[in-house]
mmCIF file of C-alpha atoms in Angstrom:
data_model
loop_
_atom_site.group_PDB
_atom_site.id
_atom_site.type_symbol
_atom_site.label_atom_id
_atom_site.label_comp_id
_atom_site.label_asym_id
_atom_site.label_seq_id
_atom_site.Cartn_x
_atom_site.Cartn_y
_atom_site.Cartn_z
ATOM 1 C CA MET A 260 18.279 20.275 -83.700
ATOM 2 C CA ASN A 261 22.020 20.603 -83.837
ATOM 3 C CA GLY A 262 24.005 23.276 -81.981
ATOM 4 C CA ASN A 263 24.458 25.552 -85.028
ATOM 5 C CA GLU A 264 20.631 25.496 -85.785
ATOM 6 C CA ARG A 265 19.903 26.221 -82.128
ATOM 7 C CA ALA A 266 22.295 29.178 -82.145
ATOM 8 C CA ASP A 267 20.803 30.487 -85.345
ATOM 9 C CA GLY A 268 17.339 30.217 -83.801
ATOM 10 C CA VAL A 269 18.424 32.212 -80.820
ATOM 11 C CA GLU A 270 20.082 34.930 -82.955
ATOM 12 C CA GLU A 271 16.832 35.214 -85.026
ATOM 13 C CA ALA A 272 14.770 35.537 -81.703
ATOM 14 C CA VAL A 273 17.146 38.193 -80.395
ATOM 15 C CA ALA A 274 16.968 40.052 -83.706
ATOM 16 C CA ALA A 275 13.164 39.836 -83.727
ATOM 17 C CA ALA A 276 13.079 41.072 -80.089
ATOM 18 C CA PHE A 277 15.265 44.012 -81.028
ATOM 19 C CA ARG A 278 12.942 45.033 -83.866
ATOM 20 C CA GLU A 279 9.874 44.750 -81.648
ATOM 21 C CA GLU A 280 11.025 45.638 -78.122
ATOM 22 C CA TRP A 281 13.991 48.031 -78.378
ATOM 23 C CA GLY A 282 11.884 51.236 -78.260
ATOM 24 C CA GLN A 283 9.818 49.931 -75.370
ATOM 25 C CA VAL A 284 12.799 48.851 -73.310
ATOM 26 C CA VAL A 285 14.648 52.124 -73.895
ATOM 27 C CA ALA A 286 11.553 54.262 -73.266
ATOM 28 C CA THR A 287 10.840 52.567 -70.033
ATOM 29 C CA LEU A 288 14.404 52.932 -68.723
ATOM 30 C CA ILE A 289 14.559 56.607 -69.640
ATOM 31 C CA ARG A 290 11.319 57.111 -67.685
ATOM 32 C CA VAL A 291 12.583 55.487 -64.563
ATOM 33 C CA THR A 292 16.296 56.685 -64.670
ATOM 34 C CA GLY A 293 16.085 59.979 -66.336
ATOM 35 C CA ASP A 294 19.365 59.107 -68.112
ATOM 36 C CA TRP A 295 19.239 58.646 -71.879
ATOM 37 C CA ASP A 296 22.734 57.338 -72.250
ATOM 38 C CA LEU A 297 22.382 54.963 -69.368
ATOM 39 C CA ALA A 298 19.081 53.634 -70.823
ATOM 40 C CA GLU A 299 20.648 52.884 -74.179
ATOM 41 C CA GLU A 300 23.755 51.249 -72.557
ATOM 42 C CA CYS A 301 21.736 49.053 -70.301
ATOM 43 C CA ALA A 302 19.362 48.118 -73.235
ATOM 44 C CA GLN A 303 22.189 47.166 -75.331
ATOM 45 C CA ASP A 304 23.699 45.022 -72.515
ATOM 46 C CA ALA A 305 20.419 43.259 -72.068
ATOM 47 C CA PHE A 306 20.290 42.340 -75.681
ATOM 48 C CA ALA A 307 23.894 41.093 -75.552
ATOM 49 C CA GLN A 308 23.116 38.960 -72.482
ATOM 50 C CA ALA A 309 20.106 37.473 -74.261
ATOM 51 C CA LEU A 310 22.338 35.988 -76.965
ATOM 52 C CA ASP A 311 24.082 33.970 -74.251
ATOM 53 C CA ARG A 312 21.346 33.349 -71.719
ATOM 54 C CA TRP A 313 18.720 32.335 -74.253
ATOM 55 C CA ARG A 314 21.153 29.734 -75.909
ATOM 56 C CA ARG A 315 21.516 28.199 -72.345
ATOM 57 C CA ASP A 316 17.939 28.625 -70.933
ATOM 58 C CA GLY A 317 15.759 28.826 -74.126
ATOM 59 C CA VAL A 318 13.845 31.869 -75.383
ATOM 60 C CA PRO A 319 11.569 33.262 -72.672
ATOM 61 C CA ARG A 320 7.782 33.283 -73.030
ATOM 62 C CA ARG A 321 7.749 37.106 -72.857
ATOM 63 C CA PRO A 322 11.076 38.340 -74.372
ATOM 64 C CA GLY A 323 10.167 42.000 -73.839
ATOM 65 C CA ALA A 324 9.655 41.484 -70.018
ATOM 66 C CA TRP A 325 12.917 39.546 -69.859
ATOM 67 C CA LEU A 326 14.863 42.264 -71.620
ATOM 68 C CA THR A 327 13.298 44.999 -69.606
ATOM 69 C CA THR A 328 14.035 43.238 -66.207
ATOM 70 C CA THR A 329 17.598 42.542 -67.374
ATOM 71 C CA ALA A 330 18.169 46.112 -68.422
ATOM 72 C CA ARG A 331 16.573 47.446 -65.228
ATOM 73 C CA ASN A 332 18.834 45.325 -63.035
ATOM 74 C CA ARG A 333 21.770 46.518 -65.003
ATOM 75 C CA ALA A 334 20.651 50.050 -64.463
ATOM 76 C CA MET A 335 20.332 49.463 -60.702
ATOM 77 C CA ASP A 336 23.871 48.072 -60.631
ATOM 78 C CA VAL A 337 25.256 51.211 -62.334
ATOM 79 C CA LEU A 338 23.282 53.529 -60.192
ATOM 80 C CA ARG A 339 24.429 51.808 -57.016
ATOM 81 C CA ARG A 340 28.062 51.698 -58.181
ATOM 82 C CA GLU A 341 28.076 55.460 -59.048
ATOM 83 C CA ALA A 342 26.204 56.417 -55.811
ATOM 84 C CA VAL A 343 23.791 58.670 -57.529
ATOM 85 C CA GLY A 344 21.449 58.727 -54.645
ATOM 86 C CA ALA A 345 19.085 56.452 -52.790
ATOM 87 C CA ALA A 346 16.028 58.185 -54.119
ATOM 88 C CA LYS A 347 16.863 57.387 -57.724
ATOM 89 C CA LEU A 348 17.694 53.840 -56.867
ATOM 90 C CA ARG A 349 14.457 53.383 -55.134
ATOM 91 C CA GLU A 350 12.604 54.769 -58.150
ATOM 92 C CA VAL A 351 14.216 52.086 -60.403
ATOM 93 C CA ALA A 352 13.754 49.321 -57.814
ATOM 94 C CA VAL A 353 9.954 49.685 -57.632
ATOM 95 C CA LEU A 354 9.855 48.135 -61.085
ATOM 96 C CA ALA A 355 10.864 44.867 -59.570
ATOM 97 C CA ARG A 356 7.232 44.340 -58.305
ATOM 98 C CA ASP A 357 8.062 41.891 -55.592
ATOM 99 C CA GLY A 358 10.679 40.133 -57.693
ATOM 100 C CA GLU A 359 8.363 39.493 -60.624
ATOM 101 C CA ALA A 360 9.606 40.090 -64.226
ATOM 102 C CA PHE A 361 8.569 43.590 -65.265
ATOM 103 C CA ASP A 362 6.329 43.681 -68.318
ATOM 104 C CA PRO A 363 5.835 47.207 -69.775
ATOM 105 C CA HIS A 364 2.862 46.013 -71.753
ATOM 106 C CA ASP A 365 1.048 44.853 -68.549
ATOM 107 C CA PRO A 366 -2.232 46.932 -68.408
ATOM 108 C CA ASP A 367 -2.084 46.708 -64.589
ATOM 109 C CA PHE A 368 1.225 48.439 -64.453
ATOM 110 C CA ASP A 369 0.904 51.594 -62.457
ATOM 111 C CA ASN A 370 1.382 54.721 -64.599
ATOM 112 C CA ASP A 371 0.752 58.098 -63.131
ATOM 113 C CA SER A 372 0.938 59.961 -66.314
ATOM 114 C CA GLY A 373 -2.370 59.032 -67.740
ATOM 115 C CA VAL A 374 -0.711 57.703 -70.763
ATOM 116 C CA THR A 375 0.190 54.019 -70.690
ATOM 117 C CA ASP A 376 2.535 53.983 -73.657
ATOM 118 C CA ASP A 377 6.082 54.927 -72.793
ATOM 119 C CA ARG A 378 7.032 55.079 -76.399
ATOM 120 C CA LEU A 379 4.518 57.798 -77.022
ATOM 121 C CA ARG A 380 5.902 59.802 -74.047
ATOM 122 C CA LEU A 381 9.426 59.319 -75.460
ATOM 123 C CA LEU A 382 8.215 60.473 -78.845
ATOM 124 C CA PHE A 383 6.757 63.759 -77.379
ATOM 125 C CA THR A 384 9.811 64.364 -75.243
ATOM 126 C CA CYS A 385 12.175 64.051 -78.163
ATOM 127 C CA CYS A 386 9.959 66.494 -80.083
ATOM 128 C CA HIS A 387 9.942 69.241 -77.486
ATOM 129 C CA PRO A 388 10.039 72.615 -79.171
ATOM 130 C CA ALA A 389 13.231 73.539 -77.195
ATOM 131 C CA LEU A 390 15.085 71.268 -79.582
ATOM 132 C CA PRO A 391 15.929 71.917 -83.184
ATOM 133 C CA ILE A 392 13.657 70.058 -85.617
ATOM 134 C CA GLU A 393 16.604 67.924 -86.936
ATOM 135 C CA ALA A 394 17.543 66.956 -83.413
ATOM 136 C CA ARG A 395 13.942 65.944 -82.529
ATOM 137 C CA VAL A 396 13.746 63.585 -85.548
ATOM 138 C CA ALA A 397 17.255 62.180 -85.112
ATOM 139 C CA LEU A 398 16.947 61.478 -81.360
ATOM 140 C CA THR A 399 13.636 59.691 -81.755
ATOM 141 C CA LEU A 400 14.961 57.509 -84.518
ATOM 142 C CA ARG A 401 17.904 56.613 -82.311
ATOM 143 C CA THR A 402 16.106 55.937 -79.084
ATOM 144 C CA LEU A 403 12.684 54.896 -80.126
ATOM 145 C CA ALA A 404 13.419 52.919 -83.405
ATOM 146 C CA GLY A 405 16.904 51.703 -82.617
ATOM 147 C CA LEU A 406 18.488 53.086 -85.839
ATOM 148 C CA THR A 407 22.261 53.482 -85.661
ATOM 149 C CA THR A 408 23.863 56.826 -86.045
ATOM 150 C CA PRO A 409 25.122 56.025 -89.516
ATOM 151 C CA GLU A 410 21.630 55.072 -90.621
ATOM 152 C CA ILE A 411 20.265 58.292 -89.368
ATOM 153 C CA ALA A 412 23.080 60.250 -90.987
ATOM 154 C CA ARG A 413 22.265 58.712 -94.340
ATOM 155 C CA ALA A 414 18.632 59.427 -93.874
ATOM 156 C CA PHE A 415 19.455 63.093 -93.267
ATOM 157 C CA LEU A 416 22.216 63.131 -96.024
ATOM 158 C CA VAL A 417 24.680 64.457 -93.451
ATOM 159 C CA PRO A 418 28.176 63.092 -92.309
ATOM 160 C CA GLU A 419 28.126 60.546 -89.518
ATOM 161 C CA ALA A 420 30.209 62.757 -87.166
ATOM 162 C CA THR A 421 27.677 65.551 -87.700
ATOM 163 C CA MET A 422 24.785 63.329 -86.739
ATOM 164 C CA ALA A 423 26.733 62.075 -83.677
ATOM 165 C CA GLN A 424 27.210 65.477 -82.406
ATOM 166 C CA ARG A 425 23.582 66.415 -82.959
ATOM 167 C CA LEU A 426 22.420 63.515 -80.958
ATOM 168 C CA VAL A 427 24.871 64.369 -77.974
ATOM 169 C CA ARG A 428 23.682 67.993 -77.934
ATOM 170 C CA ALA A 429 20.039 66.895 -78.070
ATOM 171 C CA LYS A 430 20.434 64.619 -74.975
ATOM 172 C CA ARG A 431 22.381 67.376 -73.191
ATOM 173 C CA LYS A 432 19.712 69.978 -73.877
ATOM 174 C CA ILE A 433 16.995 67.653 -72.529
ATOM 175 C CA ARG A 434 18.956 67.056 -69.345
ATOM 176 C CA ASN A 435 20.044 70.680 -68.746
ATOM 177 C CA ALA A 436 16.641 72.213 -69.639
ATOM 178 C CA GLY A 437 14.777 69.805 -67.490
ATOM 179 C CA ILE A 438 12.465 68.871 -70.361
ATOM 180 C CA PRO A 439 9.650 66.619 -68.902
ATOM 181 C CA TYR A 440 9.190 63.092 -69.942
ATOM 182 C CA ARG A 441 5.491 63.087 -70.757
ATOM 183 C CA VAL A 442 2.762 63.719 -73.298
ATOM 184 C CA PRO A 443 1.805 67.339 -73.021
ATOM 185 C CA PRO A 444 -1.665 68.539 -72.132
ATOM 186 C CA ALA A 445 -4.165 68.989 -74.909
ATOM 187 C CA HIS A 446 -3.628 72.807 -75.340
ATOM 188 C CA LEU A 447 0.018 72.284 -76.125
ATOM 189 C CA LEU A 448 -0.372 69.378 -78.601
ATOM 190 C CA PRO A 449 -0.522 71.565 -81.776
ATOM 191 C CA GLU A 450 2.824 73.281 -81.213
ATOM 192 C CA ARG A 451 4.485 69.755 -81.043
ATOM 193 C CA THR A 452 2.808 68.543 -84.156
ATOM 194 C CA THR A 453 5.376 69.433 -86.779
ATOM 195 C CA GLY A 454 8.255 67.674 -85.007
ATOM 196 C CA VAL A 455 6.178 64.615 -84.113
ATOM 197 C CA LEU A 456 4.768 64.142 -87.461
ATOM 198 C CA GLY A 457 8.354 64.373 -89.001
ATOM 199 C CA VAL A 458 9.545 61.710 -86.798
ATOM 200 C CA VAL A 459 6.743 59.289 -87.591
ATOM 201 C CA TYR A 460 7.149 60.092 -91.403
ATOM 202 C CA LEU A 461 10.970 59.407 -91.352
ATOM 203 C CA LEU A 462 10.432 56.333 -89.194
ATOM 204 C CA PHE A 463 8.079 54.869 -91.907
ATOM 205 C CA ASN A 464 10.465 55.860 -94.670
ATOM 206 C CA GLU A 465 13.294 54.013 -93.165
ATOM 207 C CA GLY A 466 11.110 50.937 -92.902
ATOM 208 C CA TYR A 467 9.688 51.302 -96.335
ATOM 209 C CA ALA A 468 13.115 51.843 -98.050
ATOM 210 C CA ALA A 469 15.880 50.978 -95.729
ATOM 211 C CA THR A 470 18.975 53.153 -96.151
ATOM 212 C CA SER A 471 21.342 50.109 -95.801
ATOM 213 C CA GLY A 472 21.412 46.462 -95.106
ATOM 214 C CA ALA A 473 20.297 43.314 -96.971
ATOM 215 C CA ASP A 474 16.544 44.016 -96.992
ATOM 216 C CA LEU A 475 14.689 46.844 -98.720
ATOM 217 C CA LEU A 476 11.942 46.641 -96.108
ATOM 218 C CA ARG A 477 12.019 46.793 -92.421
ATOM 219 C CA THR A 478 8.448 45.950 -91.674
ATOM 220 C CA ASN A 479 8.606 46.473 -87.964
ATOM 221 C CA LEU A 480 9.547 50.166 -88.526
ATOM 222 C CA CYS A 481 6.497 50.587 -90.959
ATOM 223 C CA ALA A 482 4.260 48.902 -88.361
ATOM 224 C CA GLU A 483 5.483 51.157 -85.480
ATOM 225 C CA ALA A 484 5.001 54.233 -87.687
ATOM 226 C CA VAL A 485 1.481 53.399 -88.604
ATOM 227 C CA ARG A 486 0.677 52.563 -84.960
ATOM 228 C CA LEU A 487 2.036 55.895 -83.708
ATOM 229 C CA ALA A 488 0.242 57.818 -86.525
ATOM 230 C CA ARG A 489 -3.049 56.166 -85.431
ATOM 231 C CA VAL A 490 -2.385 57.116 -81.799
ATOM 232 C CA LEU A 491 -1.639 60.668 -82.887
ATOM 233 C CA ALA A 492 -4.960 60.770 -84.961
ATOM 234 C CA ARG A 493 -6.866 59.786 -81.882
ATOM 235 C CA LEU A 494 -5.138 62.394 -79.786
ATOM 236 C CA MET A 495 -5.563 65.233 -82.445
ATOM 237 C CA PRO A 496 -8.618 64.274 -84.605
ATOM 238 C CA ASP A 497 -9.097 67.808 -85.756
ATOM 239 C CA GLU A 498 -5.628 68.350 -87.139
ATOM 240 C CA PRO A 499 -5.752 67.786 -90.978
ATOM 241 C CA GLU A 500 -2.042 67.240 -91.318
ATOM 242 C CA VAL A 501 -2.233 64.406 -88.667
ATOM 243 C CA LEU A 502 -4.983 62.719 -90.673
ATOM 244 C CA GLY A 503 -2.938 63.487 -93.852
ATOM 245 C CA LEU A 504 0.117 61.702 -92.440
ATOM 246 C CA LEU A 505 -1.939 58.661 -91.482
ATOM 247 C CA ALA A 506 -3.548 58.566 -94.874
ATOM 248 C CA LEU A 507 -0.128 58.808 -96.511
ATOM 249 C CA LEU A 508 1.278 55.879 -94.482
ATOM 250 C CA LEU A 509 -1.694 53.691 -95.157
ATOM 251 C CA LEU A 510 -1.703 54.361 -98.898
ATOM 252 C CA HIS A 511 2.007 53.443 -99.088
ATOM 253 C CA ASP A 512 1.794 50.594 -96.643
ATOM 254 C CA ALA A 513 -1.002 49.073 -98.961
ATOM 255 C CA ARG A 514 1.716 48.381 -101.506
ATOM 256 C CA ARG A 515 4.410 47.202 -99.095
ATOM 257 C CA ASN A 516 4.167 43.513 -99.715
ATOM 258 C CA THR A 517 4.489 43.946 -103.563
ATOM 259 C CA ARG A 518 7.626 46.001 -103.467
ATOM 260 C CA VAL A 519 9.924 43.040 -103.403
ATOM 261 C CA ASP A 520 9.585 39.574 -104.971
ATOM 262 C CA ALA A 521 10.019 36.199 -103.321
ATOM 263 C CA ALA A 522 13.870 36.535 -103.699
ATOM 264 C CA GLY A 523 13.787 39.910 -101.940
ATOM 265 C CA ASP A 524 14.480 41.868 -105.078
ATOM 266 C CA LEU A 525 12.957 45.292 -105.673
ATOM 267 C CA VAL A 526 9.886 45.506 -107.894
ATOM 268 C CA THR A 527 9.194 48.972 -109.445
ATOM 269 C CA LEU A 528 5.818 50.543 -108.963
ATOM 270 C CA GLU A 529 4.859 50.044 -112.667
ATOM 271 C CA ASP A 530 5.601 46.218 -112.364
ATOM 272 C CA GLN A 531 3.909 45.601 -109.107
ATOM 273 C CA ASP A 532 0.895 43.225 -108.868
ATOM 274 C CA ARG A 533 -1.862 45.736 -108.201
ATOM 275 C CA THR A 534 -4.312 42.842 -107.392
ATOM 276 C CA ALA A 535 -2.067 42.095 -104.407
ATOM 277 C CA TRP A 536 -2.376 45.522 -102.937
ATOM 278 C CA ASP A 537 -4.119 45.787 -99.601
ATOM 279 C CA ARG A 538 -7.374 47.389 -100.850
ATOM 280 C CA ALA A 539 -8.895 47.750 -97.320
ATOM 281 C CA GLU A 540 -5.791 49.752 -96.131
ATOM 282 C CA ALA A 541 -5.805 51.831 -99.434
ATOM 283 C CA GLU A 542 -9.513 52.624 -99.018
ATOM 284 C CA GLU A 543 -9.053 53.627 -95.352
ATOM 285 C CA GLY A 544 -6.125 55.997 -96.376
ATOM 286 C CA ALA A 545 -8.216 57.524 -99.254
ATOM 287 C CA ALA A 546 -11.155 58.155 -96.794
ATOM 288 C CA LEU A 547 -8.779 59.804 -94.248
ATOM 289 C CA LEU A 548 -7.285 61.956 -96.995
ATOM 290 C CA GLU A 549 -10.858 63.039 -98.105
ATOM 291 C CA THR A 550 -11.646 63.917 -94.449
ATOM 292 C CA ALA A 551 -8.523 65.931 -94.085
ATOM 293 C CA LEU A 552 -8.878 67.853 -97.329
ATOM 294 C CA ARG A 553 -12.360 68.875 -96.402
ATOM 295 C CA ARG A 554 -10.847 71.037 -93.645
ATOM 296 C CA GLY A 555 -9.476 73.372 -96.318
ATOM 297 C CA GLN A 556 -5.936 73.561 -94.778
ATOM 298 C CA PRO A 557 -3.729 71.615 -97.237
ATOM 299 C CA GLY A 558 -0.276 70.813 -96.048
ATOM 300 C CA PRO A 559 2.691 68.663 -97.161
ATOM 301 C CA TYR A 560 1.417 65.353 -95.686
ATOM 302 C CA GLN A 561 -1.964 65.827 -97.319
ATOM 303 C CA ILE A 562 -0.253 66.635 -100.695
ATOM 304 C CA GLN A 563 1.968 63.592 -100.442
ATOM 305 C CA ALA A 564 -1.030 61.391 -99.607
ATOM 306 C CA ALA A 565 -2.878 62.832 -102.745
ATOM 307 C CA ILE A 566 0.156 61.778 -104.791
ATOM 308 C CA ALA A 567 0.070 58.290 -103.259
ATOM 309 C CA ALA A 568 -3.594 58.184 -104.005
ATOM 310 C CA CYS A 569 -3.001 58.882 -107.655
ATOM 311 C CA HIS A 570 -0.856 55.741 -107.812
ATOM 312 C CA VAL A 571 -3.021 53.464 -105.809
ATOM 313 C CA THR A 572 -6.233 54.365 -107.527
ATOM 314 C CA ALA A 573 -4.888 53.804 -111.081
ATOM 315 C CA ALA A 574 -6.089 50.516 -112.432
ATOM 316 C CA THR A 575 -2.902 49.932 -114.358
ATOM 317 C CA ALA A 576 0.418 51.741 -114.517
ATOM 318 C CA GLU A 577 -0.596 53.194 -117.925
ATOM 319 C CA ASP A 578 -3.647 54.727 -116.319
ATOM 320 C CA THR A 579 -1.508 56.748 -113.795
ATOM 321 C CA ASP A 580 -2.231 60.517 -114.048
ATOM 322 C CA TRP A 581 1.293 61.720 -114.278
ATOM 323 C CA ALA A 582 0.410 65.209 -115.062
ATOM 324 C CA ASP A 583 -1.641 65.509 -111.895
ATOM 325 C CA ILE A 584 1.204 64.044 -109.933
ATOM 326 C CA ALA A 585 3.648 66.508 -111.380
ATOM 327 C CA ALA A 586 1.375 69.452 -110.520
ATOM 328 C CA LEU A 587 1.109 68.018 -107.012
ATOM 329 C CA TYR A 588 4.860 67.813 -106.608
ATOM 330 C CA GLY A 589 5.038 71.434 -107.756
ATOM 331 C CA GLU A 590 2.632 72.373 -105.009
ATOM 332 C CA LEU A 591 4.531 70.231 -102.493
ATOM 333 C CA ALA A 592 7.757 72.022 -103.466
ATOM 334 C CA ARG A 593 6.130 75.386 -102.345
ATOM 335 C CA HIS A 594 5.469 73.902 -98.920
ATOM 336 C CA VAL A 595 8.749 71.906 -98.640
ATOM 337 C CA PRO A 596 11.514 73.476 -100.758
ATOM 338 C CA SER A 597 13.512 70.256 -100.926
ATOM 339 C CA ALA A 598 15.817 68.941 -103.597
ATOM 340 C CA VAL A 599 14.349 65.463 -103.114
ATOM 341 C CA VAL A 600 10.847 66.872 -103.856
ATOM 342 C CA LEU A 601 12.194 68.515 -106.993
ATOM 343 C CA LEU A 602 13.826 65.201 -108.056
ATOM 344 C CA ASN A 603 10.462 63.426 -107.725
ATOM 345 C CA ARG A 604 8.748 66.164 -109.770
ATOM 346 C CA ALA A 605 11.394 65.600 -112.443
ATOM 347 C CA VAL A 606 10.383 62.006 -112.603
ATOM 348 C CA ALA A 607 6.685 62.995 -112.924
ATOM 349 C CA VAL A 608 7.505 65.512 -115.569
ATOM 350 C CA GLY A 609 9.541 62.938 -117.440
ATOM 351 C CA MET A 610 6.566 60.556 -117.327
ATOM 352 C CA SER A 611 3.856 63.086 -118.182
ATOM 353 C CA GLU A 612 5.669 65.166 -120.781
ATOM 354 C CA SER A 613 8.797 63.467 -122.122
ATOM 355 C CA PRO A 614 11.935 61.920 -120.692
ATOM 356 C CA GLU A 615 13.957 64.874 -122.132
ATOM 357 C CA ALA A 616 11.822 67.299 -120.110
ATOM 358 C CA GLY A 617 12.638 65.283 -116.998
ATOM 359 C CA LEU A 618 16.279 65.102 -117.819
ATOM 360 C CA ALA A 619 16.507 68.809 -118.108
ATOM 361 C CA LEU A 620 15.180 69.160 -114.581
ATOM 362 C CA VAL A 621 17.540 66.548 -113.347
ATOM 363 C CA ALA A 622 20.484 68.453 -114.906
ATOM 364 C CA GLU A 623 19.481 71.555 -112.923
ATOM 365 C CA LEU A 624 19.559 69.486 -109.700
ATOM 366 C CA GLU A 625 22.968 68.106 -110.606
ATOM 367 C CA GLU A 626 24.320 71.521 -111.191
ATOM 368 C CA ALA A 627 22.894 72.789 -107.841
ATOM 369 C CA GLY A 628 24.791 70.088 -106.059
ATOM 370 C CA ASP A 629 22.316 69.685 -103.064
ATOM 371 C CA LEU A 630 21.894 65.926 -103.877
ATOM 372 C CA ALA A 631 25.552 65.115 -104.258
ATOM 373 C CA GLY A 632 26.043 61.575 -102.887
ATOM 374 C CA TYR A 633 22.446 60.714 -103.237
ATOM 375 C CA HIS A 634 22.179 57.568 -105.241
ATOM 376 C CA LEU A 635 18.723 58.312 -106.497
ATOM 377 C CA LEU A 636 19.853 61.258 -108.460
ATOM 378 C CA PRO A 637 22.025 59.334 -110.939
ATOM 379 C CA ALA A 638 19.599 56.469 -110.796
ATOM 380 C CA THR A 639 16.798 58.846 -111.965
ATOM 381 C CA ARG A 640 18.944 60.197 -114.643
ATOM 382 C CA ALA A 641 19.813 56.610 -115.829
ATOM 383 C CA ASP A 642 16.199 55.583 -115.893
ATOM 384 C CA LEU A 643 15.094 58.650 -117.957
ATOM 385 C CA LEU A 644 18.006 57.945 -120.431
ATOM 386 C CA ARG A 645 16.949 54.327 -120.641
ATOM 387 C CA ARG A 646 13.443 55.389 -121.644
ATOM 388 C CA THR A 647 14.921 57.590 -124.434
ATOM 389 C CA GLY A 648 17.017 54.676 -125.775
ATOM 390 C CA ARG A 649 20.370 56.262 -124.827
ATOM 391 C CA MET A 650 21.727 53.062 -123.393
ATOM 392 C CA ALA A 651 25.383 53.876 -123.237
ATOM 393 C CA GLU A 652 24.701 57.142 -121.269
ATOM 394 C CA ALA A 653 22.149 55.292 -119.043
ATOM 395 C CA ALA A 654 24.820 52.640 -118.209
ATOM 396 C CA GLU A 655 27.203 55.393 -117.085
ATOM 397 C CA ALA A 656 24.571 56.782 -114.826
ATOM 398 C CA TYR A 657 23.766 53.349 -113.379
ATOM 399 C CA GLU A 658 27.379 52.870 -112.648
ATOM 400 C CA LYS A 659 27.472 56.121 -110.788
ATOM 401 C CA ALA A 660 24.375 55.193 -108.738
ATOM 402 C CA LEU A 661 25.898 51.827 -107.885
ATOM 403 C CA GLU A 662 28.900 53.606 -106.333
ATOM 404 C CA LEU A 663 26.552 55.374 -103.931
ATOM 405 C CA VAL A 664 23.856 52.990 -103.045
ATOM 406 C CA GLU A 665 23.933 51.291 -99.659
ATOM 407 C CA ASN A 666 20.955 48.864 -99.752
ATOM 408 C CA ASP A 667 21.534 45.465 -101.161
ATOM 409 C CA ALA A 668 18.093 45.054 -102.825
ATOM 410 C CA GLU A 669 18.459 48.393 -104.551
ATOM 411 C CA ARG A 670 21.995 47.458 -105.537
ATOM 412 C CA ARG A 671 20.803 44.288 -107.223
ATOM 413 C CA PHE A 672 18.028 46.134 -109.072
ATOM 414 C CA LEU A 673 20.485 48.784 -110.341
ATOM 415 C CA GLU A 674 22.925 46.044 -111.365
ATOM 416 C CA LYS A 675 20.035 44.361 -113.402
ATOM 417 C CA ARG A 676 19.195 47.613 -115.092
ATOM 418 C CA LEU A 677 22.990 48.237 -115.941
ATOM 419 C CA ALA A 678 23.221 44.842 -117.497
ATOM 420 C CA GLU A 679 20.154 45.402 -119.648
ATOM 421 C CA CYS A 680 21.627 48.651 -120.870
ATOM 422 C CA ARG A 681 24.888 47.102 -121.689
ATOM 423 C CA SER A 682 23.354 44.195 -123.517
ATOM 424 C CA ALA A 683 21.186 46.591 -125.593
#
């Protein structure tokens, strides 16, 4: 192996470690230092050191333990230099465990909270009711999933500067209010449910359709969201919306591997190979949805899971019950009055009634202006126009969508559709 190949291998290993270990490293450092900014800074430093040290010494057997130990040592240096107090320094130092590399996944690691997963504690801390709902979601996506501020801003459809200030205020609120870093007792779990579910939902969405970058899918985020949803379902088995969220994620995840082809290009739902869907995962999601609906307390995640089930249970694209999906989106809009929900309803109406009916709803959304800058608005208009045969107008809409899209896989798909419309 030459030097370039070795360097590429180390970069891939560090990138994989970031995807798999970032949340754990940051969560552990926040617990032991109580300083969110310091935790992120030291974690970033550890990953930077890994690029150099792993090239020289090789990739360690337990990358997560190496990264956590390196980040912990950096935190100790900073605390010592800033003279923040011997007590805090001792608290960090106990992680050294007689000089051994600290492994947060070690089941023997002493944990006095009763919950062994620092990521789950981080999730509930970020979702404390003292924080605004937007701040809860944004802070968790930043600290737990390692999303950048621009990525989170795009997910929320807000300017980057606005999101940066939101994150700063959230951290300040946690520090000044003394919000505890723990999973709350059982009687307080329900009041945290909305914020926690929102975090897990957006975490999965970012993995399922990345807002930017070369790849449409970020499978590590999808896997982390499903893992957290399962933990929440075990914590709150009587909450129908918790079961609804897990059902929704499983029903979507069942189709994940068919959403892109071997070249990494987007494959639309109607063109996906349904025989390659994960039927076990889909059946589990459908069973969870049925259990949730029997509680008689329908909510937005259960409704979205019902929509996903309509797609997954259709034997072919032509068998899809678009009228039922349109009705479900109408119900969802009553629970979540979102322009994105209305855009999805416009698609369903366009498929169940006529493209012209869908275009009329899209025109209303364009006039309202709530989705200005959102590439799927002109992309939806373009697709409906294409289905009516109005290729010149469709091409114009695809061009507008291409000006706004950030993800490379989606860009290639839109360029392909644009070329088809121009040739027609």
